[in-house]
Coordinates of C-alpha atoms and ligand atoms in Angstrom, one line a residue:
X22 CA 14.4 -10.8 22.8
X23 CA 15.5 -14.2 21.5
X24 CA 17.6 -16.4 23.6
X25 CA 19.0 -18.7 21.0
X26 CA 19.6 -17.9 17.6
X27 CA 18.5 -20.7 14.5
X28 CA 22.1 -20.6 13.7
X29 CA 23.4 -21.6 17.2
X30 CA 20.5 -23.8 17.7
X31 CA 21.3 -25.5 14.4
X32 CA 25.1 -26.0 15.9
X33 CA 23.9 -27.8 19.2
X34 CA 21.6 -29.9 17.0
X35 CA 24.3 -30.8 14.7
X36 CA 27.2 -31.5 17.7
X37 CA 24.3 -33.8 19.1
X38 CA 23.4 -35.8 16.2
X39 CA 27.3 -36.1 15.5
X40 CA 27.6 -38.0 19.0
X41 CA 24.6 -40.1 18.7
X42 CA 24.6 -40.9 15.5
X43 CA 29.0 -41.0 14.2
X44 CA 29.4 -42.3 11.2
X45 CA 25.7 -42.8 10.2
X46 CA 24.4 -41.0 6.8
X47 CA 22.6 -38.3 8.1
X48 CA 19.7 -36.4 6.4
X49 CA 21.4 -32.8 5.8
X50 CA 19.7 -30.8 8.3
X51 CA 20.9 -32.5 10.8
X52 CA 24.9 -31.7 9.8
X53 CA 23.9 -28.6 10.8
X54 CA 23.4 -26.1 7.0
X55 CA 25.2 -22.9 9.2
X56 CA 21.9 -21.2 8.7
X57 CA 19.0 -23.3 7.9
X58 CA 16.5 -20.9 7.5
X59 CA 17.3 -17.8 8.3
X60 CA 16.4 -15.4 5.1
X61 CA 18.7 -12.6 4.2
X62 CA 17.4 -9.8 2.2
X63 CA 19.3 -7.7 -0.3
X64 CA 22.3 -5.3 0.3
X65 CA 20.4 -2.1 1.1
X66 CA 16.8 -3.0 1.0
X67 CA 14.4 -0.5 2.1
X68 CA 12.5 -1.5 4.8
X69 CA 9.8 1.1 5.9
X70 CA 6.1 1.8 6.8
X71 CA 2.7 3.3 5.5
X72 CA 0.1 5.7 6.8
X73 CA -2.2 8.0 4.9
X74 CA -3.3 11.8 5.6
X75 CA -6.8 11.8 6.2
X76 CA -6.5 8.3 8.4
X77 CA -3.7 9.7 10.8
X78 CA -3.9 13.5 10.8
X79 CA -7.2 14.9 12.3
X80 CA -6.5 18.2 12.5
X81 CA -9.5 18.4 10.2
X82 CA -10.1 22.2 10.6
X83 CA -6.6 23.1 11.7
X84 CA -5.0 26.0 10.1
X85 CA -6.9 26.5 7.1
X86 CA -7.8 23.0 6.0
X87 CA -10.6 22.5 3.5
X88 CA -13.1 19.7 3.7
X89 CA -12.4 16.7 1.4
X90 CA -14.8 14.4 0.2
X91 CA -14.2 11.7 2.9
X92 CA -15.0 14.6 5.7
X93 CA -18.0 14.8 4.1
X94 CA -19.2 11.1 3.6
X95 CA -17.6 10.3 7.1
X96 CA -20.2 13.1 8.8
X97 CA -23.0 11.6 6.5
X98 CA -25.0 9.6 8.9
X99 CA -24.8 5.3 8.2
X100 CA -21.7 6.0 5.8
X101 CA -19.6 4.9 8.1
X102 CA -18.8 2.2 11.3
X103 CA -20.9 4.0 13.9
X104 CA -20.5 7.3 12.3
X105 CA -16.6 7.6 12.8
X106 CA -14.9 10.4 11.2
X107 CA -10.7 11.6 10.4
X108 CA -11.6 15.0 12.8
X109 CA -9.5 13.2 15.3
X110 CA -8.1 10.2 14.4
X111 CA -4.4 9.9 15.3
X112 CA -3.6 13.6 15.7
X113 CA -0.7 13.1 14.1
X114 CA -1.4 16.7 12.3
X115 CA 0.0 17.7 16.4
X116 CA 1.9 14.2 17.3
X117 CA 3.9 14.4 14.0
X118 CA 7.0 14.2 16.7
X119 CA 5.7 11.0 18.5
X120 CA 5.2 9.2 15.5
X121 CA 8.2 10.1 13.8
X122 CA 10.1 8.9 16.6
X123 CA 8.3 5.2 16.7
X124 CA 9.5 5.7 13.3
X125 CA 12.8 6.0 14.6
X126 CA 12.7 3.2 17.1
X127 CA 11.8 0.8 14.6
X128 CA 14.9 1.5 13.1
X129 CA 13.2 2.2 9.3
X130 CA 14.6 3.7 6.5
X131 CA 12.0 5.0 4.9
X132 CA 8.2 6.2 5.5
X133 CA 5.7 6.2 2.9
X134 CA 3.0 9.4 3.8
X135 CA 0.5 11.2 1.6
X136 CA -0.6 14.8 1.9
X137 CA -3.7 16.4 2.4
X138 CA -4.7 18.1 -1.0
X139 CA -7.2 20.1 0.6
X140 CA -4.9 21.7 3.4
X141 CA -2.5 22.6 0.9
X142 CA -5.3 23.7 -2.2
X143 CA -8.2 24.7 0.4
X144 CA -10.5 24.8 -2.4
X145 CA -8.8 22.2 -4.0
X146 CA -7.3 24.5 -6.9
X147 CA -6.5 28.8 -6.8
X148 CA -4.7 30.0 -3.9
X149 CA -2.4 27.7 -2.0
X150 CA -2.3 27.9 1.9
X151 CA 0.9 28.1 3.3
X152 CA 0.1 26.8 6.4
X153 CA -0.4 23.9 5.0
X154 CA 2.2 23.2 3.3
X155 CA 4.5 24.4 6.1
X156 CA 2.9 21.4 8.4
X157 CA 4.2 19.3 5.8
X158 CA 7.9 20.6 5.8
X159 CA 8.3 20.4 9.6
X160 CA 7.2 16.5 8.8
X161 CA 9.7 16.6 6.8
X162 CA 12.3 17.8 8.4
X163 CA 11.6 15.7 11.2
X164 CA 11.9 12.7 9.1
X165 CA 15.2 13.8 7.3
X166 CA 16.4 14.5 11.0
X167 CA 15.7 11.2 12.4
X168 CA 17.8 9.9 8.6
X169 CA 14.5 8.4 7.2
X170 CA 13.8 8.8 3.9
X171 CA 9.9 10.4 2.9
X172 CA 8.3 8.9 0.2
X173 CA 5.1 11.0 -0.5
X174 CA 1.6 10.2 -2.1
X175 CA -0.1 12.8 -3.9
X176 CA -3.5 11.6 -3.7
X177 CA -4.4 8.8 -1.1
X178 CA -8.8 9.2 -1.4
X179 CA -9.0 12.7 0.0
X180 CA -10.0 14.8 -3.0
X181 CA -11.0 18.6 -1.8
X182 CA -15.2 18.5 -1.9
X183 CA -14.6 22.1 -3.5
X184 CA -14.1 20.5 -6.9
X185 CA -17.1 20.4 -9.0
X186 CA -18.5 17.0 -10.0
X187 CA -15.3 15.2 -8.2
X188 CA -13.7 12.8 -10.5
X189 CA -16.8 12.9 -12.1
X190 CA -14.9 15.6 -14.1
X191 CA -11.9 15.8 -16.4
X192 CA -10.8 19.0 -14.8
X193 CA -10.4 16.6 -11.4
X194 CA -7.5 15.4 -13.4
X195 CA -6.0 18.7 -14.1
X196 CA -6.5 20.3 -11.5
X197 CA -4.9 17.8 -10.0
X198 CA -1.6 18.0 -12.1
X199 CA -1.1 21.8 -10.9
X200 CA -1.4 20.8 -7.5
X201 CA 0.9 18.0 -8.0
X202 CA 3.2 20.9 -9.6
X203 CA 3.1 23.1 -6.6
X204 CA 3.6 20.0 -4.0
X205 CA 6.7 18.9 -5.2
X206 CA 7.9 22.2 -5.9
X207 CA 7.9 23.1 -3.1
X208 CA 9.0 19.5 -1.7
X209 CA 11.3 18.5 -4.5
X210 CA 14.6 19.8 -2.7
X211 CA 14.5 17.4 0.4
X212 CA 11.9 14.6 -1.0
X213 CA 13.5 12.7 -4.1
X214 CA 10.1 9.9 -3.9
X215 CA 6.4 10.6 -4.9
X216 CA 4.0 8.9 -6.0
X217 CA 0.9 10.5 -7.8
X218 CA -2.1 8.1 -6.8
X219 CA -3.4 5.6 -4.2
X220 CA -5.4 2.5 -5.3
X221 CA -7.2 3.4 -9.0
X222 CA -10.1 1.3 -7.8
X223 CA -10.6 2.3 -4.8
X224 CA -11.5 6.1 -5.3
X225 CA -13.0 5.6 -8.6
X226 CA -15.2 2.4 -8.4
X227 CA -16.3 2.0 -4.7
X228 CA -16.7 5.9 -4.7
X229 CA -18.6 6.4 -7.8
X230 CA -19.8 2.7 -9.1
X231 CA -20.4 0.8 -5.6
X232 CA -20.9 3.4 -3.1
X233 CA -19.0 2.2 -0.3
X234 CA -16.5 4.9 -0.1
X235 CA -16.7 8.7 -0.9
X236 CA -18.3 10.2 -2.3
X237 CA -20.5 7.2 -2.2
X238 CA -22.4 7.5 -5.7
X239 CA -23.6 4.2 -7.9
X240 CA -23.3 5.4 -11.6
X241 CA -24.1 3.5 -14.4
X242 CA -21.0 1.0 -16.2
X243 CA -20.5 4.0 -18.5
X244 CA -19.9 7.2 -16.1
X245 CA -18.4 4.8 -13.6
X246 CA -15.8 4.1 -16.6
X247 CA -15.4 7.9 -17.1
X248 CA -14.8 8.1 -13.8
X249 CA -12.0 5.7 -14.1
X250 CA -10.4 7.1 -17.4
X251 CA -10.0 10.6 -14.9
X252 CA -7.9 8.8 -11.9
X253 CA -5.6 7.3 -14.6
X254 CA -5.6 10.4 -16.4
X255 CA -4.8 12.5 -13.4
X256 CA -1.8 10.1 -12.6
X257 CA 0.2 10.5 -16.0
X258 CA -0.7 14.2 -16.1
X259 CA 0.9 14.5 -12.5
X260 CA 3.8 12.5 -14.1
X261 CA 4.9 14.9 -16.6
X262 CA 4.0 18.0 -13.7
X263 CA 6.4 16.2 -11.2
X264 CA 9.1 15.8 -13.8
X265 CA 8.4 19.4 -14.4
X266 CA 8.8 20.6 -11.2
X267 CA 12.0 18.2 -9.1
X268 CA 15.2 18.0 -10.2
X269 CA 16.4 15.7 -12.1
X270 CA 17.3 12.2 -10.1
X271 CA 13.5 12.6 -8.5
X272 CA 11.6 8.8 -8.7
X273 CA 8.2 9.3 -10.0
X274 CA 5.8 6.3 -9.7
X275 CA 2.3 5.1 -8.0
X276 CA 0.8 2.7 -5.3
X277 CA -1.8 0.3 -7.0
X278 CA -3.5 -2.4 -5.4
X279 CA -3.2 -4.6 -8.8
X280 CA -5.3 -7.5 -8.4
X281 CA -3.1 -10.3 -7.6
X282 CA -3.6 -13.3 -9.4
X283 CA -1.8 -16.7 -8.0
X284 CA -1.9 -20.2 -10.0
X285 CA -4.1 -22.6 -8.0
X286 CA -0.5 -24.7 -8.7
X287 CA 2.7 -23.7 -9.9
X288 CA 2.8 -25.7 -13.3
X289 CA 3.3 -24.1 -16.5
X290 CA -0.2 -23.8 -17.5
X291 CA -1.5 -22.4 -14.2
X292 CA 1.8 -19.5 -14.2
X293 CA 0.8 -19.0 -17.7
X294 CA -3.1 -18.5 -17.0
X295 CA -2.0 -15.8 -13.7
X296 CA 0.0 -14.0 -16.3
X297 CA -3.2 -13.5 -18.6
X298 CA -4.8 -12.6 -15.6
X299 CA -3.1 -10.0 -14.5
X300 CA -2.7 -8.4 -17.5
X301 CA -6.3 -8.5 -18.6
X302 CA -7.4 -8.4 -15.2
X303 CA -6.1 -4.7 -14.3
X304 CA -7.0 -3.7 -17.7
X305 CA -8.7 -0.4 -16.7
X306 CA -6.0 0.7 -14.4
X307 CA -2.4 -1.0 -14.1
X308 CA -2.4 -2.7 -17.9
X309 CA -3.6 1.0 -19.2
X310 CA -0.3 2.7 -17.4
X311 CA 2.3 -0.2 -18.7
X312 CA 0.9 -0.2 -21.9
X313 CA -0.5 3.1 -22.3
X314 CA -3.8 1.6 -24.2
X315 CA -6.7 0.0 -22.9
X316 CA -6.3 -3.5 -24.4
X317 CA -8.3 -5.3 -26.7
X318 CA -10.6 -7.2 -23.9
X319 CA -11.7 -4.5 -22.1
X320 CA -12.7 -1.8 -24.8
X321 CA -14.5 -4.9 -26.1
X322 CA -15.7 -6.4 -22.7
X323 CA -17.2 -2.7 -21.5
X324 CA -18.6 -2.0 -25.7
X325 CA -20.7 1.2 -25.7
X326 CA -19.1 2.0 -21.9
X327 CA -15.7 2.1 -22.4
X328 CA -14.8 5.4 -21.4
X329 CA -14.5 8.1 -23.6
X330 CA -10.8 9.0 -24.6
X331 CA -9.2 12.3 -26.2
X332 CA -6.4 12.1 -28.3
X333 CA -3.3 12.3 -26.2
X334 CA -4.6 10.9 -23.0
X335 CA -3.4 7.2 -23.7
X336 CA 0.3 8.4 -24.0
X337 CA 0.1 11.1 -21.0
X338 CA -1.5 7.7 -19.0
X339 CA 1.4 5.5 -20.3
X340 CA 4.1 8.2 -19.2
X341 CA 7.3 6.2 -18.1
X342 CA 8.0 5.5 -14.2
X343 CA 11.1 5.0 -11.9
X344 CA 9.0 2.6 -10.2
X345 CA 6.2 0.6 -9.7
X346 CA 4.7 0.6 -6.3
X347 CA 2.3 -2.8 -5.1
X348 CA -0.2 -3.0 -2.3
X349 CA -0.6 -6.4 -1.6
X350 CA -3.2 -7.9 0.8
X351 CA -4.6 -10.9 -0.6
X352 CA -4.8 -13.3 -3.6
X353 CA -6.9 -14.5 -6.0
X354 CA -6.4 -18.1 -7.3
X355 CA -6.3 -18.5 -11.0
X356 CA -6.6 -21.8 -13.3
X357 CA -6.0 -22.4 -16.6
X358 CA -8.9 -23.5 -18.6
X359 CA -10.1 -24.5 -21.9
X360 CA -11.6 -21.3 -22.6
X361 CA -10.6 -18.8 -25.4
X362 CA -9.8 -16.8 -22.9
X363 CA -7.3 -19.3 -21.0
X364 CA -8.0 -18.3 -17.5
X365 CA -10.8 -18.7 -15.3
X366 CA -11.0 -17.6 -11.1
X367 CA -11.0 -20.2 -8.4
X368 CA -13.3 -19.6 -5.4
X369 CA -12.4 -19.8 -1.9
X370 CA -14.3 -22.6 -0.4
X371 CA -15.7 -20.9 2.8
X372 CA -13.1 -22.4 5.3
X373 CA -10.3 -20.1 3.3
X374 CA -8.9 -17.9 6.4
X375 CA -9.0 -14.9 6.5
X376 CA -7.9 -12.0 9.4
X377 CA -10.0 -9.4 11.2
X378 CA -11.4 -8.0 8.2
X379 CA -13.7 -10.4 6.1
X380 CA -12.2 -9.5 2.8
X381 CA -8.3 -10.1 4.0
X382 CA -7.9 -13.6 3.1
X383 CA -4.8 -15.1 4.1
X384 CA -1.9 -16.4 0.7
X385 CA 1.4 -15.0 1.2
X386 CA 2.3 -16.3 -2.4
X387 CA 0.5 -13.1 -3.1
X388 CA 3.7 -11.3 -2.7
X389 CA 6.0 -13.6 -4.8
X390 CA 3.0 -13.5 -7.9
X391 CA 2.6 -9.8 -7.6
X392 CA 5.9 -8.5 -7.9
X393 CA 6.6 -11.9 -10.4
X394 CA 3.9 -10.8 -13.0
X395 CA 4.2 -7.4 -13.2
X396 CA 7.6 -7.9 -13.9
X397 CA 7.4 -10.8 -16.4
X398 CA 5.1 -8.6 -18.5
X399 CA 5.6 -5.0 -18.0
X400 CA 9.8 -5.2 -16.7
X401 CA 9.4 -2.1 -14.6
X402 CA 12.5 -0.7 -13.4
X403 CA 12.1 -1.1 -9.9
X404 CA 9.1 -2.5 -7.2
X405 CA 8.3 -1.6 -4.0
X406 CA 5.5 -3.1 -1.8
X407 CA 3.9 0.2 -0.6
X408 CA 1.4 -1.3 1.7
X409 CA 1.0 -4.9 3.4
X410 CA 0.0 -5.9 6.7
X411 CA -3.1 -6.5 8.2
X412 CA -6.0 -6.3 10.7
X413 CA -6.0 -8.4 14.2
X414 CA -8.6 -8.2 17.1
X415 CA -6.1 -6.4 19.3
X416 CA -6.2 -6.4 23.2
X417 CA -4.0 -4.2 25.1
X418 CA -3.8 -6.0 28.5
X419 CA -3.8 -4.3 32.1
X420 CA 0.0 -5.4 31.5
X421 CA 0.2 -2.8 29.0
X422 CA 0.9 -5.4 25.7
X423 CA -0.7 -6.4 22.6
X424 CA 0.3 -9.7 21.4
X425 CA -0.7 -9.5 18.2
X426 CA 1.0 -13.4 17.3
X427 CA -1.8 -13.8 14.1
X428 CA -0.3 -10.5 13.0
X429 CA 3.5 -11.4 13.3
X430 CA 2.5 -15.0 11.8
X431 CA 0.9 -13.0 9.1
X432 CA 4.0 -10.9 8.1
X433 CA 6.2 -13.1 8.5
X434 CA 4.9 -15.3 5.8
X435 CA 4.5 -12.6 3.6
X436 CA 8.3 -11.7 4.2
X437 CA 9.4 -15.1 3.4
X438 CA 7.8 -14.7 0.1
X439 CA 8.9 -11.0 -0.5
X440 CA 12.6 -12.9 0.2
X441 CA 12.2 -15.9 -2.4
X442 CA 10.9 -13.2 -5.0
X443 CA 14.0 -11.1 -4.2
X444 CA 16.5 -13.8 -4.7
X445 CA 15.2 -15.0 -7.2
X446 CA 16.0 -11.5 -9.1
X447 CA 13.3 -9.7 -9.4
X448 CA 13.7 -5.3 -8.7
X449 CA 12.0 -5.2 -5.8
X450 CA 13.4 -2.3 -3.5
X451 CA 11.7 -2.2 -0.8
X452 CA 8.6 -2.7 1.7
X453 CA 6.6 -0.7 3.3
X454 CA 4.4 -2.0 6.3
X455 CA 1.0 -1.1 6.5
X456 CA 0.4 0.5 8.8
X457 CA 2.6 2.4 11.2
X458 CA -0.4 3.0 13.2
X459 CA -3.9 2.0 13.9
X460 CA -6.0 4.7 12.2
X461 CA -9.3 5.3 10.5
X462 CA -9.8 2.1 8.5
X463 CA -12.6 4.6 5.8
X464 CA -15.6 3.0 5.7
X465 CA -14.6 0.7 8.7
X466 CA -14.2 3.6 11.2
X467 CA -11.9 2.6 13.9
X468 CA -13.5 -1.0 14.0
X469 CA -10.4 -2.6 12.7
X470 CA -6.7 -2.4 13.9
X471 CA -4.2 -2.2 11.3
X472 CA -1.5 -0.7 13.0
X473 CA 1.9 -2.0 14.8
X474 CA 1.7 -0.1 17.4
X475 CA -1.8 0.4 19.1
X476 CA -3.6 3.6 19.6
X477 CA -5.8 4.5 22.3
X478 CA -7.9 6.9 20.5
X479 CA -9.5 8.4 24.0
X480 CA -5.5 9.4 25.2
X481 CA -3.6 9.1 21.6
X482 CA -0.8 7.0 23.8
X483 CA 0.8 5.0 21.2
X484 CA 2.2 1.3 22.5
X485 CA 4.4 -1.1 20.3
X486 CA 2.4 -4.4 19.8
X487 CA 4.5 -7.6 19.6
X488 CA 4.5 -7.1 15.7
X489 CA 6.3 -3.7 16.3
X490 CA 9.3 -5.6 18.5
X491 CA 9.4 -8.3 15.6
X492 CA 9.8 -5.9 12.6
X493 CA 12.9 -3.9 14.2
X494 CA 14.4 -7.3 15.0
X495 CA 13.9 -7.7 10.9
X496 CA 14.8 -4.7 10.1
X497 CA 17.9 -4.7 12.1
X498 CA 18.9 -8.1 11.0
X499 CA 17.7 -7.3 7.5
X500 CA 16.8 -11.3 7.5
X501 CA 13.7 -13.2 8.7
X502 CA 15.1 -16.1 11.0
Ligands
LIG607 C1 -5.6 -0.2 1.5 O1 -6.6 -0.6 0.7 C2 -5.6 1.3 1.6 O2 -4.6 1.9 0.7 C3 -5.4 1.8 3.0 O3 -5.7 3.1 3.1 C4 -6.2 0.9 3.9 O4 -6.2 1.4 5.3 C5 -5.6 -0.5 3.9 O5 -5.6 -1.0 2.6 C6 -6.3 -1.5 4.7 O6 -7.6 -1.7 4.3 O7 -15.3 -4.2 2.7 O8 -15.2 -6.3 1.5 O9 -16.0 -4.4 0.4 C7 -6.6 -2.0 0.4 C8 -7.7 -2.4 -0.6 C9 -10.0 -2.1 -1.0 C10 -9.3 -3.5 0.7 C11 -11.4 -2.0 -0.4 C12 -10.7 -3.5 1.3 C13 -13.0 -3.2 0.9 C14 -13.5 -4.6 0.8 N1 -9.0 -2.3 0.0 N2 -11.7 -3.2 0.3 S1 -15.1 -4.9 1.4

């Protein structure tokens, strides 16, 4: 793909300037550093990507599947983009094979999936259904087969609509652990990864406080708070049913979307003020799991609606984790300020860029502060970036392409950062690209295009986008040139 390398470029630069210019002091880049700019990532970095069962399966009724909530907003009329639904969407629940082996071609090491709770609980808890959990196992297999390594999510959105009241209700939580239990039971011997939950804020507040995602309710501050005191909950009780359950040497941890907080300049005052941030910033979700409390500010921000806690749930919540897993899209500028508080947000002046989706604005430094502030304050013992990429307005041309350039320029920076906030010592272990696939973007439908390789969702055919031929070149090279 690339017909001169930086490193041999560099050379002829440096022979030239040595003719032309022998003897004369030469700025450094010009002597020709061996390798200027090409970044080289850690022995052994994990390099993988993301998907999620209800956006990539279909398969919705297949073999004994129950509905889950998001079948049930998706087939409620105006929920979503022209009333899309997961019946179809990516077939992987029968393409498992063709996907696994773009997998392979990319040359990954690892693949980040979630199951479907209700094709393994149908009802969400009682008898299991062995179907489903068999459709599972061949994934499985096939992944260990092609030498990629499965890291599995519990719980990414799609909660069985058989539960009573949702996560409305504290038995959500539990019922959740014992399904958790029989998961990695059954899993534990060939999948070593898991992590319990997918983005805290995501199925509790836009499902239950802002409507915009199943099961699209708008409670009041205080429910919408219980709400969010079950998902946590349900996380640390699955922690302590994993351990349980795997042998001992399995890696328990989460994916959060933490809100990523950035100083408007990297001085001391502004690094100081995004640390504040984060931490009081992901107070209900992220802060609550390191710390296993809710902190000061937010019991005292939320008064009569903080949620209500029984004794024991804070220390279940804060149960220790092999790792901490970021999704990282975007980020949100911080200041210092003269405030009590210390911190205040920036906003984006309305030329900020942003890609195909509105919300995805465009900071790369979002990686480097992530992983940089969770660390600083919490010291986890390891970080992965279990979801980053992004949405592009993708053509496929009669030539049978997609070149998807604002997508590589998008990862690329994002890698550059991931690389200065790995040499600069901080645990992070690997990254997984999101997504693998384009899929069913929830509320979004198939409207927007996530995915390195593109789907036709009227054939299924599946075609690498120029994204696609980029990443195995990284992931080959294990550097970004
Ligand atoms: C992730 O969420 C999800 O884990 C994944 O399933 C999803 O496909 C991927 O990102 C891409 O979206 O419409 O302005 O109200 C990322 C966090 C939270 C970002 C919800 C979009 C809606 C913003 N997402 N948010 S808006």
């Amino acid at each position: 793909m690339k017909h001169i390398t930086r490193r041999q470029f560099g050379k002829t630069v440096a022979a030239t300037a040595a003719v032309v210019y022998a003897g004369a002091a030469l700025p450094r880049f010009a002597l020709g550093d061996p390798e200027p700019t090409t970044l080289h990532y850690p022995k052994g970095f994990k390099w993988g990507c993301a998907t999620a069962a209800y956006q990539i399966e279909g398969g919705a009724r297949d073999d004994g599947r129950g509905a889950s909530n998001w079948d049930v907003f998706s087939h409620t009329p105006g929920k979503t983009y022209r009333g899309d639904t997961g019946d179809v969407a990516d077939d992987s629940y029968h393409l498992y094979k063709e996907d696994v082996k773009l997998l392979h071609n990319l040359g990954v090491s690892t693949y980040r999936m979630s199951l479907s709770w209700s094709r393994i609980f149908p009802n969400g808890t009682g008898q299991p259904n062995a179907k489903g959990m068999d459709y599972y196992q061949r994934v499985v297999d096939e992944l260990l087969a092609n030498n990629i390594t499965p890291y599995i999510t519990l719980f990414h959105w799609d909660l069985p609509q058989a539960l009573p009241g949702g996560w409305q209700s504290r038995d959500t939580a539990k019922a959740f652990a014992d399904y958790a239990a029989y998961a990695t039971r059954r899993l534990g011997d060939r999948v070593h990864h898991f992590m319990t939950t997918n983005e805290f804020a995501c199925f509790t507040d836009l499902g239950y406080r802002v409507g915009q995602f199943a099961p699209g309710l708008k409670l009041p501050d205080k429910e919408a708070n219980q709400v969010r005191h079950h998902g946590i909950l349900a996380h640390g009780l699955a922690v302590g049913a994993i351990r349980a359950n795997t042998p001992s040497g399995t890696e328990v941890g989460l994916a959060e979307n933490a809100n990523v907080y950035v100083p408007v300049i990297e001085s001391r005052e502004h690094i100081e003020a995004a640390r504040r941030a984060t931490r009081e910033g992901n107070a209900p979700f992220l802060t609550a799991l390191m710390e296993g409390k809710y902190i000061d500010s937010y019991l005292e921000q939320e008064g009569s609606n903080a949620p209500k806690v029984e004794p024991g749930d804070m220390k279940v919540i804060g149960s220790a984790l092999d790792f901490v897993g970021l999704n990282i899209y975007t980020p949100q500028y911080v200041r210092a300020d003269g405030s009590a508080k210390g911190w205040a947000l920036e906003e984006n002046p309305t030329s900020y860029p942003h890609m195909a989706s509105p919300w995805l604005t465009i900071g790369p430094e979002c990686i480097y502060w992530g992983v940089r502030n969770v660390t600083d304050l919490w010291k986890p013992k390891g970080i992965y970036i279990t979801e980053n990429g992004c949405s592009s307005d993708d053509v496929l041309t009669p030539a049978g392409r997609v070149e998807d350039t604002d997508r590589v320029m998008y990862l690329r920076n994002h890698l550059t950062q991931l690389h200065r906030v790995a040499v600069e010592g901080y645990p992070i272990k690997g990254y997984f690209l999101w997504s693998l696939l384009d899929n069913f973007e929830w509320a979004d439908g198939y409207s927007k295009r996530f995915g390195i390789h593109y789907v036709d969702f009227k054939t299924q055919k599946r075609t690498p986008k120029l994204s696609a031929e980029w990443y195995r070149d990284v992931i080959a090279t294990n550097a970004v040139e």
